[in-house]
Coordinates of C-alpha atoms and ligand atoms in Angstrom, one line a residue:
X834 CA 118.7 -36.3 -57.7
X835 CA 118.8 -35.9 -53.8
X836 CA 121.0 -33.4 -51.9
X837 CA 123.5 -34.3 -50.3
X838 CA 125.8 -32.1 -47.6
X839 CA 128.6 -32.9 -44.8
X840 CA 130.1 -30.9 -42.4
X841 CA 132.6 -30.8 -39.6
X842 CA 133.8 -27.5 -38.1
X843 CA 133.0 -25.3 -35.2
X844 CA 129.8 -24.4 -35.8
X845 CA 126.6 -25.5 -34.8
X846 CA 127.0 -28.5 -37.6
X847 CA 122.6 -28.8 -38.0
X848 CA 122.0 -25.1 -38.7
X849 CA 124.7 -25.4 -41.3
X850 CA 123.8 -29.0 -43.1
X851 CA 119.6 -27.6 -42.7
X852 CA 120.8 -24.3 -44.9
X853 CA 122.9 -26.7 -47.2
X854 CA 119.6 -28.9 -47.6
X855 CA 117.7 -25.7 -47.9
X856 CA 119.8 -24.7 -51.3
X857 CA 119.7 -28.4 -52.6
X858 CA 115.9 -29.2 -51.7
X859 CA 115.5 -28.6 -55.4
X860 CA 116.9 -31.8 -56.3
X861 CA 115.0 -33.7 -54.5
X862 CA 112.2 -33.1 -52.1
X863 CA 110.1 -36.6 -50.6
X864 CA 111.8 -36.7 -47.8
X865 CA 114.7 -35.3 -45.9
X866 CA 117.2 -36.1 -42.7
X867 CA 120.2 -35.0 -40.8
X868 CA 122.7 -36.8 -38.4
X869 CA 124.5 -34.8 -36.1
X870 CA 127.6 -36.1 -33.7
X871 CA 127.0 -35.4 -30.3
X872 CA 129.1 -33.7 -28.3
X873 CA 128.9 -37.1 -25.9
X874 CA 130.1 -39.3 -28.9
X875 CA 126.0 -40.6 -30.2
X876 CA 124.8 -40.1 -33.9
X877 CA 121.8 -38.6 -33.3
X878 CA 119.4 -38.7 -36.1
X879 CA 116.2 -37.5 -37.9
X880 CA 114.2 -37.9 -40.8
X881 CA 110.7 -36.8 -42.1
X882 CA 108.9 -37.5 -45.3
X883 CA 108.0 -34.8 -47.6
X884 CA 109.2 -31.6 -47.6
X885 CA 112.1 -30.3 -46.0
X886 CA 109.6 -27.8 -44.3
X887 CA 108.9 -31.1 -42.0
X888 CA 111.8 -32.0 -40.9
X889 CA 112.1 -28.4 -40.4
X890 CA 109.9 -28.6 -37.8
X891 CA 110.9 -31.6 -36.5
X892 CA 114.6 -30.5 -35.8
X893 CA 113.7 -27.6 -34.2
X894 CA 111.7 -29.1 -31.4
X895 CA 114.5 -31.0 -30.9
X896 CA 118.3 -30.3 -29.5
X897 CA 120.9 -31.3 -31.5
X898 CA 124.2 -29.8 -31.2
X899 CA 127.1 -30.9 -32.5
X900 CA 129.6 -30.1 -35.0
X901 CA 129.9 -32.5 -37.4
X902 CA 127.1 -33.3 -39.5
X903 CA 125.6 -34.4 -42.8
X904 CA 122.1 -34.8 -44.2
X905 CA 119.9 -35.4 -47.4
X906 CA 117.1 -34.2 -49.0
X907 CA 115.6 -36.9 -51.2
X908 CA 113.7 -38.0 -54.5
X909 CA 113.3 -41.6 -54.4
X910 CA 114.6 -44.5 -56.2
X911 CA 114.5 -47.8 -53.5
X912 CA 111.7 -47.7 -51.7
X913 CA 108.7 -45.3 -51.4
X914 CA 109.4 -42.0 -49.6
X915 CA 108.3 -42.5 -46.3
X916 CA 110.3 -41.9 -42.7
X917 CA 111.3 -45.2 -42.3
X918 CA 113.4 -44.8 -46.1
X919 CA 114.4 -41.6 -45.9
X920 CA 118.1 -41.0 -45.1
X921 CA 120.4 -41.1 -43.4
X922 CA 120.8 -44.4 -42.8
X923 CA 122.0 -46.4 -39.4
X924 CA 123.8 -49.4 -39.2
X925 CA 122.8 -52.1 -36.8
X926 CA 125.0 -50.4 -33.7
X927 CA 124.1 -46.9 -34.6
X928 CA 127.2 -46.1 -34.9
X929 CA 127.6 -45.3 -39.0
X930 CA 125.5 -42.9 -40.4
X931 CA 125.0 -42.9 -44.1
X932 CA 123.4 -40.3 -46.7
X933 CA 123.3 -41.6 -50.2
X934 CA 122.6 -40.2 -53.9
X935 CA 122.5 -42.6 -56.5
X936 CA 121.7 -46.0 -57.2
X937 CA 124.0 -49.1 -55.9
X938 CA 122.6 -51.9 -58.3
X939 CA 123.8 -55.1 -56.8
X940 CA 122.7 -54.3 -53.9
X941 CA 120.6 -57.2 -53.7
X942 CA 123.6 -59.5 -53.3
X943 CA 125.0 -57.5 -50.7
X944 CA 121.5 -57.3 -48.7
X945 CA 121.5 -61.3 -48.7
X946 CA 125.3 -61.6 -47.4
X947 CA 124.5 -59.2 -45.0
X948 CA 121.5 -61.1 -43.8
X949 CA 122.9 -64.3 -44.3
X950 CA 126.0 -62.7 -41.5
X951 CA 123.1 -61.5 -39.0
X952 CA 122.1 -57.5 -39.9
X953 CA 118.9 -56.2 -40.1
X954 CA 117.4 -54.2 -42.5
X955 CA 115.4 -51.4 -41.5
X956 CA 114.4 -49.7 -44.7
X957 CA 113.5 -51.0 -48.4
X958 CA 116.3 -48.4 -50.1
X959 CA 119.8 -49.7 -51.4
X960 CA 121.3 -47.3 -49.3
X961 CA 121.5 -48.9 -46.4
X962 CA 123.5 -51.2 -47.2
X963 CA 126.5 -49.3 -46.8
X964 CA 125.9 -48.5 -43.4
X965 CA 125.8 -51.7 -42.4
X966 CA 128.8 -53.0 -44.6
X967 CA 130.8 -49.9 -42.7
X968 CA 130.1 -51.3 -39.5
X969 CA 131.2 -55.4 -40.5
X970 CA 134.8 -53.2 -42.3
X971 CA 135.5 -50.3 -39.9
X972 CA 135.3 -53.3 -36.8
X973 CA 137.0 -56.0 -38.3
X974 CA 140.1 -57.3 -41.3
X975 CA 141.9 -55.3 -42.7
X976 CA 140.2 -51.6 -42.7
X977 CA 139.3 -51.9 -38.8
X978 CA 139.7 -48.8 -37.6
X979 CA 140.5 -47.0 -41.0
X980 CA 136.7 -44.9 -41.5
X981 CA 138.6 -43.8 -45.2
X982 CA 140.5 -47.3 -46.1
X983 CA 136.6 -49.4 -44.7
X984 CA 134.7 -46.8 -47.6
X985 CA 137.6 -47.4 -50.1
X986 CA 137.2 -51.1 -50.1
X987 CA 132.9 -50.7 -49.9
X988 CA 133.6 -48.3 -53.3
X989 CA 135.4 -51.5 -54.8
X990 CA 131.9 -53.6 -54.2
X991 CA 129.7 -51.5 -55.7
X992 CA 128.1 -51.3 -58.5
X993 CA 126.1 -48.2 -60.3
X994 CA 126.6 -44.2 -59.3
X995 CA 126.5 -43.3 -56.4
X996 CA 127.6 -40.3 -54.0
X997 CA 128.0 -41.3 -49.9
X998 CA 128.6 -39.1 -47.3
X999 CA 129.4 -41.5 -44.0
X1000 CA 130.2 -40.5 -40.5
X1001 CA 131.0 -42.7 -37.5
X1002 CA 130.8 -41.9 -34.2
X1003 CA 134.2 -43.1 -33.1
X1004 CA 135.8 -40.5 -35.8
X1005 CA 134.6 -36.8 -34.1
X1006 CA 137.2 -35.0 -36.6
X1007 CA 136.1 -37.4 -40.2
X1008 CA 133.8 -37.0 -42.8
X1009 CA 134.6 -39.3 -45.6
X1010 CA 132.2 -39.0 -48.7
X1011 CA 133.3 -41.0 -51.9
X1012 CA 131.7 -40.8 -55.6
X1013 CA 131.4 -42.6 -58.1
X1014 CA 129.5 -41.1 -61.6
X1015 CA 126.7 -38.3 -59.4
X1016 CA 128.3 -35.1 -58.6
X1017 CA 130.5 -34.1 -55.2
X1018 CA 131.8 -31.0 -54.5
X1019 CA 134.4 -29.8 -51.6
X1020 CA 133.9 -26.6 -50.2
X1021 CA 137.3 -25.4 -48.7
X1022 CA 136.9 -23.0 -45.4
X1023 CA 138.7 -22.3 -42.3
X1024 CA 138.8 -24.7 -39.5
X1025 CA 136.0 -25.9 -40.9
X1026 CA 135.1 -28.3 -44.4
X1027 CA 132.6 -28.8 -46.0
X1028 CA 131.1 -31.5 -49.1
X1029 CA 128.4 -30.9 -51.1
X1030 CA 126.0 -32.2 -53.9
X1031 CA 127.1 -28.7 -55.7
X1032 CA 128.3 -24.8 -54.1
X1033 CA 125.4 -24.2 -52.7
X1034 CA 125.4 -26.5 -50.0
X1035 CA 127.9 -24.5 -48.6
X1036 CA 128.2 -21.1 -50.5
X1037 CA 127.0 -19.2 -47.7
X1038 CA 130.3 -20.1 -45.7
X1039 CA 133.7 -20.7 -48.2
X1040 CA 133.8 -19.8 -51.8
X1041 CA 136.8 -21.5 -52.0
X1042 CA 136.2 -25.2 -53.6
X1043 CA 137.4 -28.5 -54.9
X1044 CA 136.4 -30.8 -57.6
X1045 CA 136.0 -34.4 -56.8
X1046 CA 136.6 -37.1 -59.6
X1047 CA 135.4 -39.9 -60.8
X1048 CA 136.0 -43.0 -57.9
X1049 CA 137.8 -40.7 -55.5
X1050 CA 137.3 -40.3 -51.5
X1051 CA 137.5 -37.7 -50.0
X1052 CA 138.2 -37.4 -46.2
X1053 CA 136.6 -34.0 -44.4
X1054 CA 138.4 -32.9 -41.6
X1055 CA 138.6 -29.6 -39.6
X1056 CA 142.3 -29.0 -40.1
X1057 CA 142.0 -30.1 -44.0
X1058 CA 140.8 -32.3 -47.2
X1059 CA 142.7 -34.8 -48.5
X1060 CA 141.1 -36.9 -51.8
X1061 CA 142.2 -40.2 -52.7
X1062 CA 141.6 -43.0 -55.2
X1063 CA 140.3 -46.0 -54.4
X1064 CA 143.8 -47.6 -54.1
X1065 CA 144.5 -44.5 -51.0
X1066 CA 146.7 -42.9 -53.0
X1067 CA 146.8 -39.4 -52.3
X1068 CA 145.3 -37.4 -55.9
X1069 CA 146.4 -34.0 -56.2
X1070 CA 144.1 -31.3 -57.8
X1071 CA 143.7 -27.4 -57.9
X1072 CA 140.8 -25.5 -55.6
X1073 CA 138.7 -22.6 -57.6
X1074 CA 136.3 -20.2 -56.5
X1075 CA 132.8 -19.6 -57.5
X1076 CA 132.2 -16.0 -59.1
X1077 CA 128.6 -16.1 -57.8
X1078 CA 127.4 -15.6 -53.9
X1079 CA 124.4 -16.0 -51.8
X1080 CA 122.5 -13.5 -53.3
X1081 CA 121.9 -15.5 -56.7
X1082 CA 120.8 -18.6 -54.6
X1083 CA 118.6 -16.8 -53.0
X1084 CA 114.8 -15.7 -54.4
X1085 CA 116.3 -12.1 -53.5
X1086 CA 112.0 -11.0 -52.9
X1087 CA 110.2 -13.4 -55.8
X1088 CA 108.1 -15.5 -54.4
X1089 CA 109.3 -18.3 -56.3
X1090 CA 113.0 -18.9 -57.8
X1091 CA 111.6 -19.6 -61.1
X1092 CA 110.0 -15.7 -61.1
X1093 CA 113.3 -14.2 -60.7
X1094 CA 114.6 -16.8 -62.5
X1095 CA 112.4 -15.2 -65.5
X1096 CA 113.9 -12.1 -65.0
X1097 CA 117.2 -12.7 -64.8
X1098 CA 117.3 -13.4 -67.8
X1099 CA 118.5 -10.3 -69.7
X1100 CA 121.4 -10.8 -67.7
X1101 CA 121.4 -14.7 -68.3
X1102 CA 122.0 -13.7 -72.4
X1103 CA 124.1 -11.1 -71.8
X1104 CA 126.6 -13.0 -69.8
X1105 CA 126.8 -15.8 -72.5
X1106 CA 127.5 -14.0 -74.6
X1107 CA 130.1 -11.7 -73.0
X1108 CA 134.1 -11.8 -73.8
X1109 CA 133.3 -14.4 -76.9
X1110 CA 133.4 -11.7 -79.1
X1111 CA 136.5 -9.9 -80.9
X1112 CA 137.8 -7.0 -81.4
X1113 CA 136.8 -7.3 -85.2
X1114 CA 133.2 -8.1 -84.0
X1115 CA 134.1 -11.7 -84.7
X1116 CA 134.0 -14.7 -82.4
X1117 CA 136.0 -16.7 -80.3
X1118 CA 135.7 -20.2 -79.1
X1119 CA 138.9 -21.0 -77.5
X1120 CA 136.5 -23.5 -75.4
X1121 CA 136.4 -25.6 -78.3
X1122 CA 139.6 -26.2 -78.2
X1123 CA 139.6 -27.4 -82.3
X1124 CA 142.2 -26.2 -84.4
X1125 CA 140.6 -24.4 -87.3
X1126 CA 141.4 -27.3 -89.5
X1127 CA 139.3 -29.6 -87.3
X1128 CA 136.6 -27.3 -87.7
X1129 CA 137.1 -27.3 -91.2
X1130 CA 136.7 -31.1 -91.1
X1131 CA 133.4 -31.5 -89.5
X1132 CA 131.0 -33.7 -91.5
X1133 CA 128.1 -34.0 -89.4
X1134 CA 127.1 -32.6 -85.7
X1135 CA 124.8 -34.7 -83.7
X1136 CA 123.5 -32.8 -80.6
X1137 CA 122.6 -34.7 -77.5
X1138 CA 120.0 -33.7 -74.7
X1139 CA 117.3 -34.3 -72.8
X1140 CA 114.0 -32.3 -71.8
X1141 CA 114.4 -28.2 -72.0
X1142 CA 118.0 -28.8 -73.1
X1143 CA 116.9 -31.2 -76.2
X1144 CA 114.9 -28.5 -77.1
X1145 CA 117.8 -25.7 -77.4
X1146 CA 119.0 -28.4 -79.2
X1147 CA 116.9 -28.3 -81.6
X1148 CA 117.2 -24.3 -82.1
X1149 CA 121.0 -25.4 -82.5
X1150 CA 119.6 -27.4 -85.4
X1151 CA 117.8 -24.3 -87.3
X1152 CA 121.5 -22.1 -86.6
X1153 CA 124.1 -24.8 -87.5
X1154 CA 122.6 -26.2 -90.5
X1155 CA 121.0 -22.4 -92.0
X1156 CA 124.8 -20.9 -91.2
X1157 CA 127.2 -23.8 -91.9
X1158 CA 125.3 -26.5 -94.3
X1159 CA 126.3 -28.7 -92.0
X1160 CA 124.1 -31.8 -91.2
X1161 CA 122.7 -31.7 -87.9
X1162 CA 120.5 -34.7 -85.8
X1163 CA 119.6 -33.9 -82.4
X1164 CA 118.9 -36.4 -80.6
X1165 CA 117.0 -37.4 -77.4
X1166 CA 120.0 -38.6 -75.1
X1167 CA 117.6 -40.9 -73.6
X1168 CA 117.6 -42.7 -77.3
X1169 CA 121.1 -42.0 -78.8
X1170 CA 122.9 -44.8 -77.9
X1171 CA 121.1 -47.5 -77.9
X1172 CA 120.0 -46.8 -81.6
X1173 CA 123.9 -47.2 -82.7
X1174 CA 124.4 -44.0 -84.1
X1175 CA 127.0 -44.0 -87.1
X1176 CA 130.0 -41.4 -85.4
X1177 CA 133.8 -41.0 -86.2
X1178 CA 136.5 -38.8 -86.2
X1179 CA 135.0 -35.9 -87.7
X1180 CA 131.5 -36.2 -86.3
X1181 CA 131.4 -33.2 -83.4
X1182 CA 128.7 -34.0 -81.2
X1183 CA 127.3 -31.3 -79.0
X1184 CA 126.0 -32.2 -75.4
X1185 CA 124.0 -29.8 -73.9
X1186 CA 122.8 -30.0 -69.6
X1187 CA 122.0 -27.5 -67.5
X1188 CA 123.3 -28.8 -64.0
X1189 CA 126.0 -31.4 -66.6
X1190 CA 124.9 -34.3 -64.4
X1191 CA 121.8 -36.1 -66.5
X1192 CA 123.0 -39.4 -66.7
X1193 CA 121.3 -40.0 -69.9
X1194 CA 123.3 -37.0 -71.3
X1195 CA 126.5 -38.5 -69.4
X1196 CA 126.1 -41.7 -70.8
X1197 CA 125.4 -40.5 -74.6
X1198 CA 129.1 -38.4 -74.0
X1199 CA 130.5 -41.7 -73.0
X1200 CA 129.5 -43.3 -75.8
X1201 CA 130.2 -40.4 -78.7
X1202 CA 133.6 -40.1 -77.1
X1203 CA 133.9 -44.1 -77.0
X1204 CA 133.5 -43.6 -80.7
X1205 CA 136.4 -40.9 -81.1
X1206 CA 133.9 -38.7 -82.0
X1207 CA 134.7 -34.9 -80.6
X1208 CA 132.6 -34.3 -77.8
X1209 CA 131.4 -30.0 -76.4
X1210 CA 129.7 -29.6 -73.6
X1211 CA 127.5 -27.1 -73.4
X1212 CA 126.8 -26.9 -69.6
X1213 CA 125.8 -24.0 -66.5
X1214 CA 127.5 -26.2 -64.3
X1215 CA 131.4 -25.4 -63.6
X1216 CA 133.0 -28.6 -63.3
X1217 CA 129.9 -31.0 -63.8
X1218 CA 130.3 -34.5 -65.0
X1219 CA 129.3 -34.0 -68.3
X1220 CA 131.9 -31.0 -69.0
X1221 CA 134.6 -32.9 -67.5
X1222 CA 134.0 -36.2 -69.7
X1223 CA 133.9 -34.2 -72.7
X1224 CA 136.9 -33.4 -75.1
X1225 CA 135.5 -29.3 -74.7
X1226 CA 133.0 -27.3 -72.6
X1227 CA 131.6 -24.0 -73.3
X1228 CA 129.6 -22.5 -70.7
X1229 CA 126.3 -20.9 -70.0
X1230 CA 126.9 -18.3 -67.2
X1231 CA 123.2 -18.2 -66.6
X1232 CA 124.4 -18.5 -62.6
X1233 CA 122.7 -20.4 -60.7
X1234 CA 119.3 -22.0 -61.4
X1235 CA 117.5 -23.7 -58.7
X1236 CA 113.9 -24.1 -59.5
X1237 CA 113.2 -27.3 -61.2
X1238 CA 111.4 -25.9 -64.7
X1239 CA 114.3 -24.4 -66.7
X1240 CA 113.7 -20.5 -68.1
X1241 CA 117.3 -18.6 -67.5
X1242 CA 119.7 -21.7 -68.5
X1243 CA 117.2 -22.8 -71.8
X1244 CA 117.5 -18.9 -72.5
X1245 CA 121.3 -19.5 -72.7
X1246 CA 121.4 -22.5 -73.5
X1247 CA 119.9 -21.2 -77.3
X1248 CA 122.1 -18.5 -77.3
X1249 CA 125.0 -20.5 -77.0
X1250 CA 123.5 -22.9 -79.5
X1251 CA 123.8 -19.6 -81.6
X1252 CA 127.3 -18.5 -80.9
X1253 CA 128.5 -21.8 -82.0
X1254 CA 127.0 -21.8 -85.0
X1255 CA 128.4 -18.3 -86.1
X1256 CA 131.8 -19.5 -84.9
X1257 CA 131.6 -22.8 -87.2
X1258 CA 130.5 -20.6 -89.9
X1259 CA 133.3 -18.4 -89.6
X1260 CA 135.7 -20.8 -89.8
X1261 CA 134.2 -22.8 -92.0
X1262 CA 133.8 -19.6 -94.1
X1263 CA 130.4 -20.9 -94.7
X1264 CA 129.2 -17.1 -94.0
X1265 CA 131.3 -14.2 -94.3
X1266 CA 132.8 -12.0 -92.2
X1267 CA 130.3 -8.9 -92.5
X1268 CA 127.3 -11.5 -92.2
X1269 CA 128.5 -13.2 -89.0
X1270 CA 129.3 -9.6 -87.0
X1271 CA 125.6 -8.6 -88.4
X1272 CA 124.1 -11.1 -86.5
X1273 CA 126.9 -11.3 -83.5
X1274 CA 125.5 -7.2 -83.7
X1275 CA 121.7 -8.7 -83.8
X1276 CA 122.2 -11.3 -80.8
X1277 CA 123.4 -8.4 -78.4
X1278 CA 120.8 -6.5 -79.0
X1279 CA 118.6 -9.3 -77.3
X1280 CA 118.8 -9.0 -73.3
X1281 CA 117.6 -5.5 -74.1
X1282 CA 114.2 -6.9 -75.9
X1283 CA 113.9 -9.5 -73.4
X1284 CA 114.1 -7.0 -70.8
X1285 CA 110.8 -4.8 -72.9
X1286 CA 109.1 -8.0 -73.2
X1287 CA 109.5 -8.9 -69.6
X1288 CA 107.7 -6.1 -68.7
X1289 CA 104.7 -6.6 -71.1
X1290 CA 103.6 -9.6 -68.8
X1291 CA 100.3 -8.7 -66.6
X1292 CA 98.2 -9.5 -69.4
X1293 CA 99.9 -13.1 -70.1
X1294 CA 99.4 -13.4 -66.0
X1295 CA 95.4 -12.2 -66.5
X1296 CA 95.4 -15.0 -69.2
X1297 CA 96.6 -17.7 -67.6
X1298 CA 94.9 -17.0 -63.9
X1299 CA 91.6 -16.8 -66.7
X1300 CA 92.8 -20.5 -68.4
X1301 CA 93.6 -22.0 -65.2
X1302 CA 90.9 -24.5 -65.6
X1303 CA 91.5 -25.8 -69.0
X1304 CA 92.2 -29.3 -69.1
X1305 CA 93.9 -29.3 -71.5
X1306 CA 96.4 -26.7 -74.0
X1307 CA 97.3 -27.0 -77.3
X1308 CA 100.5 -25.7 -78.8
X1309 CA 101.4 -24.8 -82.0
X1310 CA 104.6 -23.3 -83.6
X1311 CA 106.5 -23.2 -87.5
X1312 CA 110.4 -23.3 -87.9
X1313 CA 112.1 -21.6 -84.8
X1314 CA 108.7 -21.5 -83.0
X1315 CA 108.3 -25.7 -82.9
X1316 CA 110.7 -26.0 -80.6
X1317 CA 109.0 -23.2 -79.1
X1318 CA 105.7 -25.0 -79.0
X1319 CA 107.2 -28.1 -77.2
X1320 CA 109.1 -25.5 -74.6
X1321 CA 106.1 -23.8 -73.7
X1322 CA 104.1 -27.7 -73.6
X1323 CA 106.7 -28.9 -71.1
X1324 CA 106.5 -26.3 -69.2
X1325 CA 103.2 -26.2 -68.8
X1326 CA 102.8 -29.9 -68.0
X1327 CA 105.6 -30.1 -65.7
X1328 CA 104.3 -27.0 -63.6
X1329 CA 100.8 -27.0 -63.7
X1330 CA 99.8 -30.9 -64.3
X1331 CA 98.0 -29.6 -67.2
X1332 CA 97.6 -31.8 -70.3
X1333 CA 100.1 -29.9 -72.7
X1334 CA 101.4 -30.6 -76.4
X1335 CA 103.4 -29.1 -78.9
X1336 CA 103.0 -29.4 -82.7
X1337 CA 104.6 -28.2 -85.5
X1338 CA 101.5 -26.2 -87.1
X1339 CA 101.3 -27.9 -90.4
X1340 CA 100.9 -31.6 -88.3
X1341 CA 97.8 -30.9 -86.6
X1342 CA 95.5 -32.1 -89.4
X1343 CA 96.7 -35.5 -89.6
X1344 CA 95.4 -35.9 -86.1
X1345 CA 96.1 -33.3 -82.9
X1346 CA 93.5 -31.8 -85.0
X1347 CA 90.9 -34.0 -83.2
X1348 CA 91.9 -33.3 -79.9
X1349 CA 90.3 -29.1 -80.7
X1350 CA 87.0 -29.1 -78.9
X1351 CA 84.9 -25.3 -78.4
X1352 CA 87.1 -23.2 -76.2
X1353 CA 90.6 -25.3 -76.0
X1354 CA 92.8 -22.6 -75.7
X1355 CA 95.6 -22.9 -77.9
X1356 CA 98.9 -21.0 -78.3
X1357 CA 100.4 -20.0 -81.7
X1358 CA 103.9 -18.8 -81.8
X1359 CA 103.4 -16.2 -84.9
X1360 CA 105.9 -14.3 -85.3
X1361 CA 106.3 -12.2 -88.5
X1362 CA 108.9 -14.4 -90.6
X1363 CA 108.2 -17.0 -93.9
X1364 CA 106.0 -19.3 -92.6
X1365 CA 103.7 -17.2 -91.5
X1366 CA 101.2 -17.0 -94.0
X1367 CA 101.0 -20.6 -93.9
X1368 CA 100.6 -20.2 -89.6
X1369 CA 97.8 -18.1 -90.1
X1370 CA 95.8 -20.7 -91.9
X1371 CA 96.8 -23.5 -89.7
X1372 CA 95.1 -20.7 -86.8
X1373 CA 92.2 -20.4 -88.8
X1374 CA 91.4 -24.1 -89.6
X1375 CA 91.6 -24.5 -85.5
X1376 CA 89.0 -21.5 -84.1
X1377 CA 87.0 -22.9 -86.9
X1378 CA 86.4 -25.9 -84.8
X1379 CA 86.0 -23.6 -81.5
X1380 CA 89.8 -23.1 -80.1
X1381 CA 90.1 -20.2 -78.6
X1382 CA 93.5 -19.0 -80.2
X1383 CA 96.2 -16.7 -78.1
X1384 CA 98.7 -15.5 -81.1
X1385 CA 102.5 -14.5 -79.9
X1386 CA 102.4 -12.0 -82.9
X1387 CA 105.5 -9.2 -83.8
X1388 CA 104.5 -5.4 -82.7
X1389 CA 102.8 -3.8 -85.6
X1390 CA 102.4 -7.0 -87.5
X1391 CA 98.1 -7.1 -87.6
X1392 CA 97.9 -10.0 -89.8
X1393 CA 96.8 -12.4 -87.1
X1394 CA 94.9 -10.1 -85.4
X1395 CA 91.8 -11.3 -87.2
X1396 CA 91.9 -15.1 -86.3
X1397 CA 93.6 -14.1 -82.6
X1398 CA 91.3 -14.4 -79.4
X1399 CA 94.2 -12.6 -77.6
X1400 CA 97.2 -11.7 -79.0
X1401 CA 100.3 -11.3 -76.9
X1402 CA 103.4 -9.0 -78.5
X1403 CA 107.1 -9.3 -78.9
X1404 CA 109.1 -6.6 -80.6
X1405 CA 110.5 -7.6 -84.2
X1406 CA 114.0 -9.1 -84.0
X1407 CA 115.4 -11.5 -86.6
X1408 CA 113.4 -14.7 -87.3
X1409 CA 115.8 -17.1 -86.2
X1410 CA 116.4 -15.3 -83.1
X1411 CA 112.4 -14.6 -82.0
X1412 CA 112.6 -17.6 -80.1
X1413 CA 114.5 -15.7 -77.2
X1414 CA 111.3 -13.5 -77.2
X1415 CA 108.7 -16.0 -77.9
X1416 CA 109.4 -18.0 -74.7
X1417 CA 109.4 -15.3 -72.7
X1418 CA 105.0 -15.4 -72.3
X1419 CA 105.2 -19.3 -72.3
X1420 CA 107.2 -19.3 -69.4
X1421 CA 105.6 -17.2 -67.5
X1422 CA 101.9 -18.2 -69.0
X1423 CA 103.1 -21.6 -66.6
X1424 CA 104.2 -20.2 -63.8
X1425 CA 101.3 -18.1 -63.1
X1426 CA 99.3 -21.3 -64.6
X1427 CA 100.1 -23.6 -61.9
X1428 CA 100.3 -20.4 -59.0
X1429 CA 97.0 -19.6 -59.3
X1430 CA 95.8 -23.4 -59.4
X1431 CA 97.8 -23.3 -56.0
X1432 CA 101.0 -25.2 -56.9
X1433 CA 104.4 -25.5 -55.9
X1434 CA 105.7 -23.3 -59.0
X1435 CA 110.1 -24.4 -58.1
X1436 CA 109.1 -27.8 -57.2
X1437 CA 106.5 -29.4 -59.0
X1438 CA 105.3 -33.5 -57.8
X1439 CA 107.3 -36.0 -58.7
X1440 CA 110.6 -34.1 -60.0
X1441 CA 113.8 -33.2 -59.3
X1442 CA 116.3 -30.3 -61.0
X1443 CA 118.9 -32.9 -62.4
X1444 CA 118.2 -36.3 -63.3
X1445 CA 121.3 -38.2 -62.4
X1446 CA 119.2 -41.6 -62.9
X1447 CA 118.1 -43.1 -66.5
Ligands
M6R312 O1 120.0 -30.3 -66.6 P1 119.8 -30.6 -67.6 O2 119.5 -29.8 -68.8 O3 120.7 -32.4 -68.5 O4 118.8 -31.1 -67.1 C1 117.5 -31.5 -68.7 C2 116.2 -32.0 -68.5 O5 115.9 -32.6 -67.3 C3 116.1 -30.5 -67.8 O6 115.3 -29.4 -69.4 C4 113.9 -30.9 -67.8 O7 113.6 -31.3 -68.6 C5 113.9 -29.4 -66.9 N1 112.6 -29.3 -66.1 C6 112.9 -28.3 -67.6 O8 112.1 -27.4 -67.5

């Protein structure tokens, strides 16, 4: 939540930072701001409530020359999304500018002290305390005149999570950044350097990046970057190459990122499977970093995740239980550790997170590791906090996902969970080699099937436009169709602000069927599989009460058509793999529904892409 950028180099810094903010806007879009160090040594700040476009308008009317700048796009935590609460925040003397991602939990105590010492607070944010603390400690005391030392000393006094990026008007060649718990990446250029919440902030300028660890402070100068711990000791670290380019972070002719990302799903699945097959058709999964003996010793599996990633986890449970005969529990990460789950050395915990930064999932990882469980992160983000704090990381290879509503990352997660399930089955011997090979062959066919389904979306779009005024939509599924029903409902809620719920179809008689009124749209995920006969009964039950039934069915299967007002078709595949196809019309339905309502498909209200607060 919140996107931050810092730049020092020889280019017009405002443009570099605004470009970075455009790429980071998915992280929060309540307000945005920049501060540029002008050639005459003044910190010139502009900020505006609302989306980045508002700031864009403002800065294009204001000349802001300078080659050092910091910027911020906000998801409000402390203080409403107003101009006054927008970052950057300045100190009393306008010599210090600070942008911040995170929450400073002890800010009230710090504010009390600052106010007693005569500082005047001009916003309701927790962030502003940092500007005043820099003002004090840079002007007097043991860290006077030394900005990195000042920031290190302040970090020691802060509680909570933060990424801070700070500039001081007396330091024309220095931006200082610090991180605890939240993401910060350094971009390494020639004669210019960058910091950002993720690599998209600077990908247009450099593809060489360096990760920053917990409680480290980064000194960014034109000539180089130095990273120290909070004692000022320089830490060694390797840079890495970002292997996707700017095109991956741009709309490429689509009206919305989400529509582009939906179409990128065949590739996301292909890339996630890629390189994980041995020549003999079996799997290798070195990323798990477990010996075969340890894999055989696993006694239980927990999957922890939030939102759509949780739905991928539910599908992982079906796969692992079926193929490995291991007990699997799937937990919402926000509940996991408070329940005090029983974990131990023979527990495998799989943490699924697209961003790799979700606060609840990260805390679940820390809890699990504290209980000696082996933690595998399944994430889309190289070098993310969750991947770094887990015992092992398996990367989905969906590429950067910008739309707040997750699509290609989810399909890549489901694929990755199936790969994990098959690998565990292979090593534990619960499925023989031929069966593992055969499942992998089926999985390898999915990218083409996904591409085919995506060519059939016109009727789904038309349906969405027709349904757009429905106040409520229900989604029903059984077995692996159930997590997809949950996912369809979540997508519709977050994008179209429509009341939508997903249920196991067998449960509706126990209450939810009371929601059905004449014309209520009910989407039923009913591909051909063992439970279809029962599902058909459920379709009949809701139809008898006036529901408008929209059924996702397998090509050539007419058993459901007598009870369906609308049939959406998918090609045949193995039952366990159907989610990779049935999810597609639901993504398109929600995107088009939102579009028909005139809503912003990529940036739904009140949300942010990565939820880095608990
Ligand atoms: O980055 P993560 O996968 O940890 O994010 C988890 C959820 O916040 C995320 O899936 C969210 O539910 C999406 N907006 C759903 O589209």
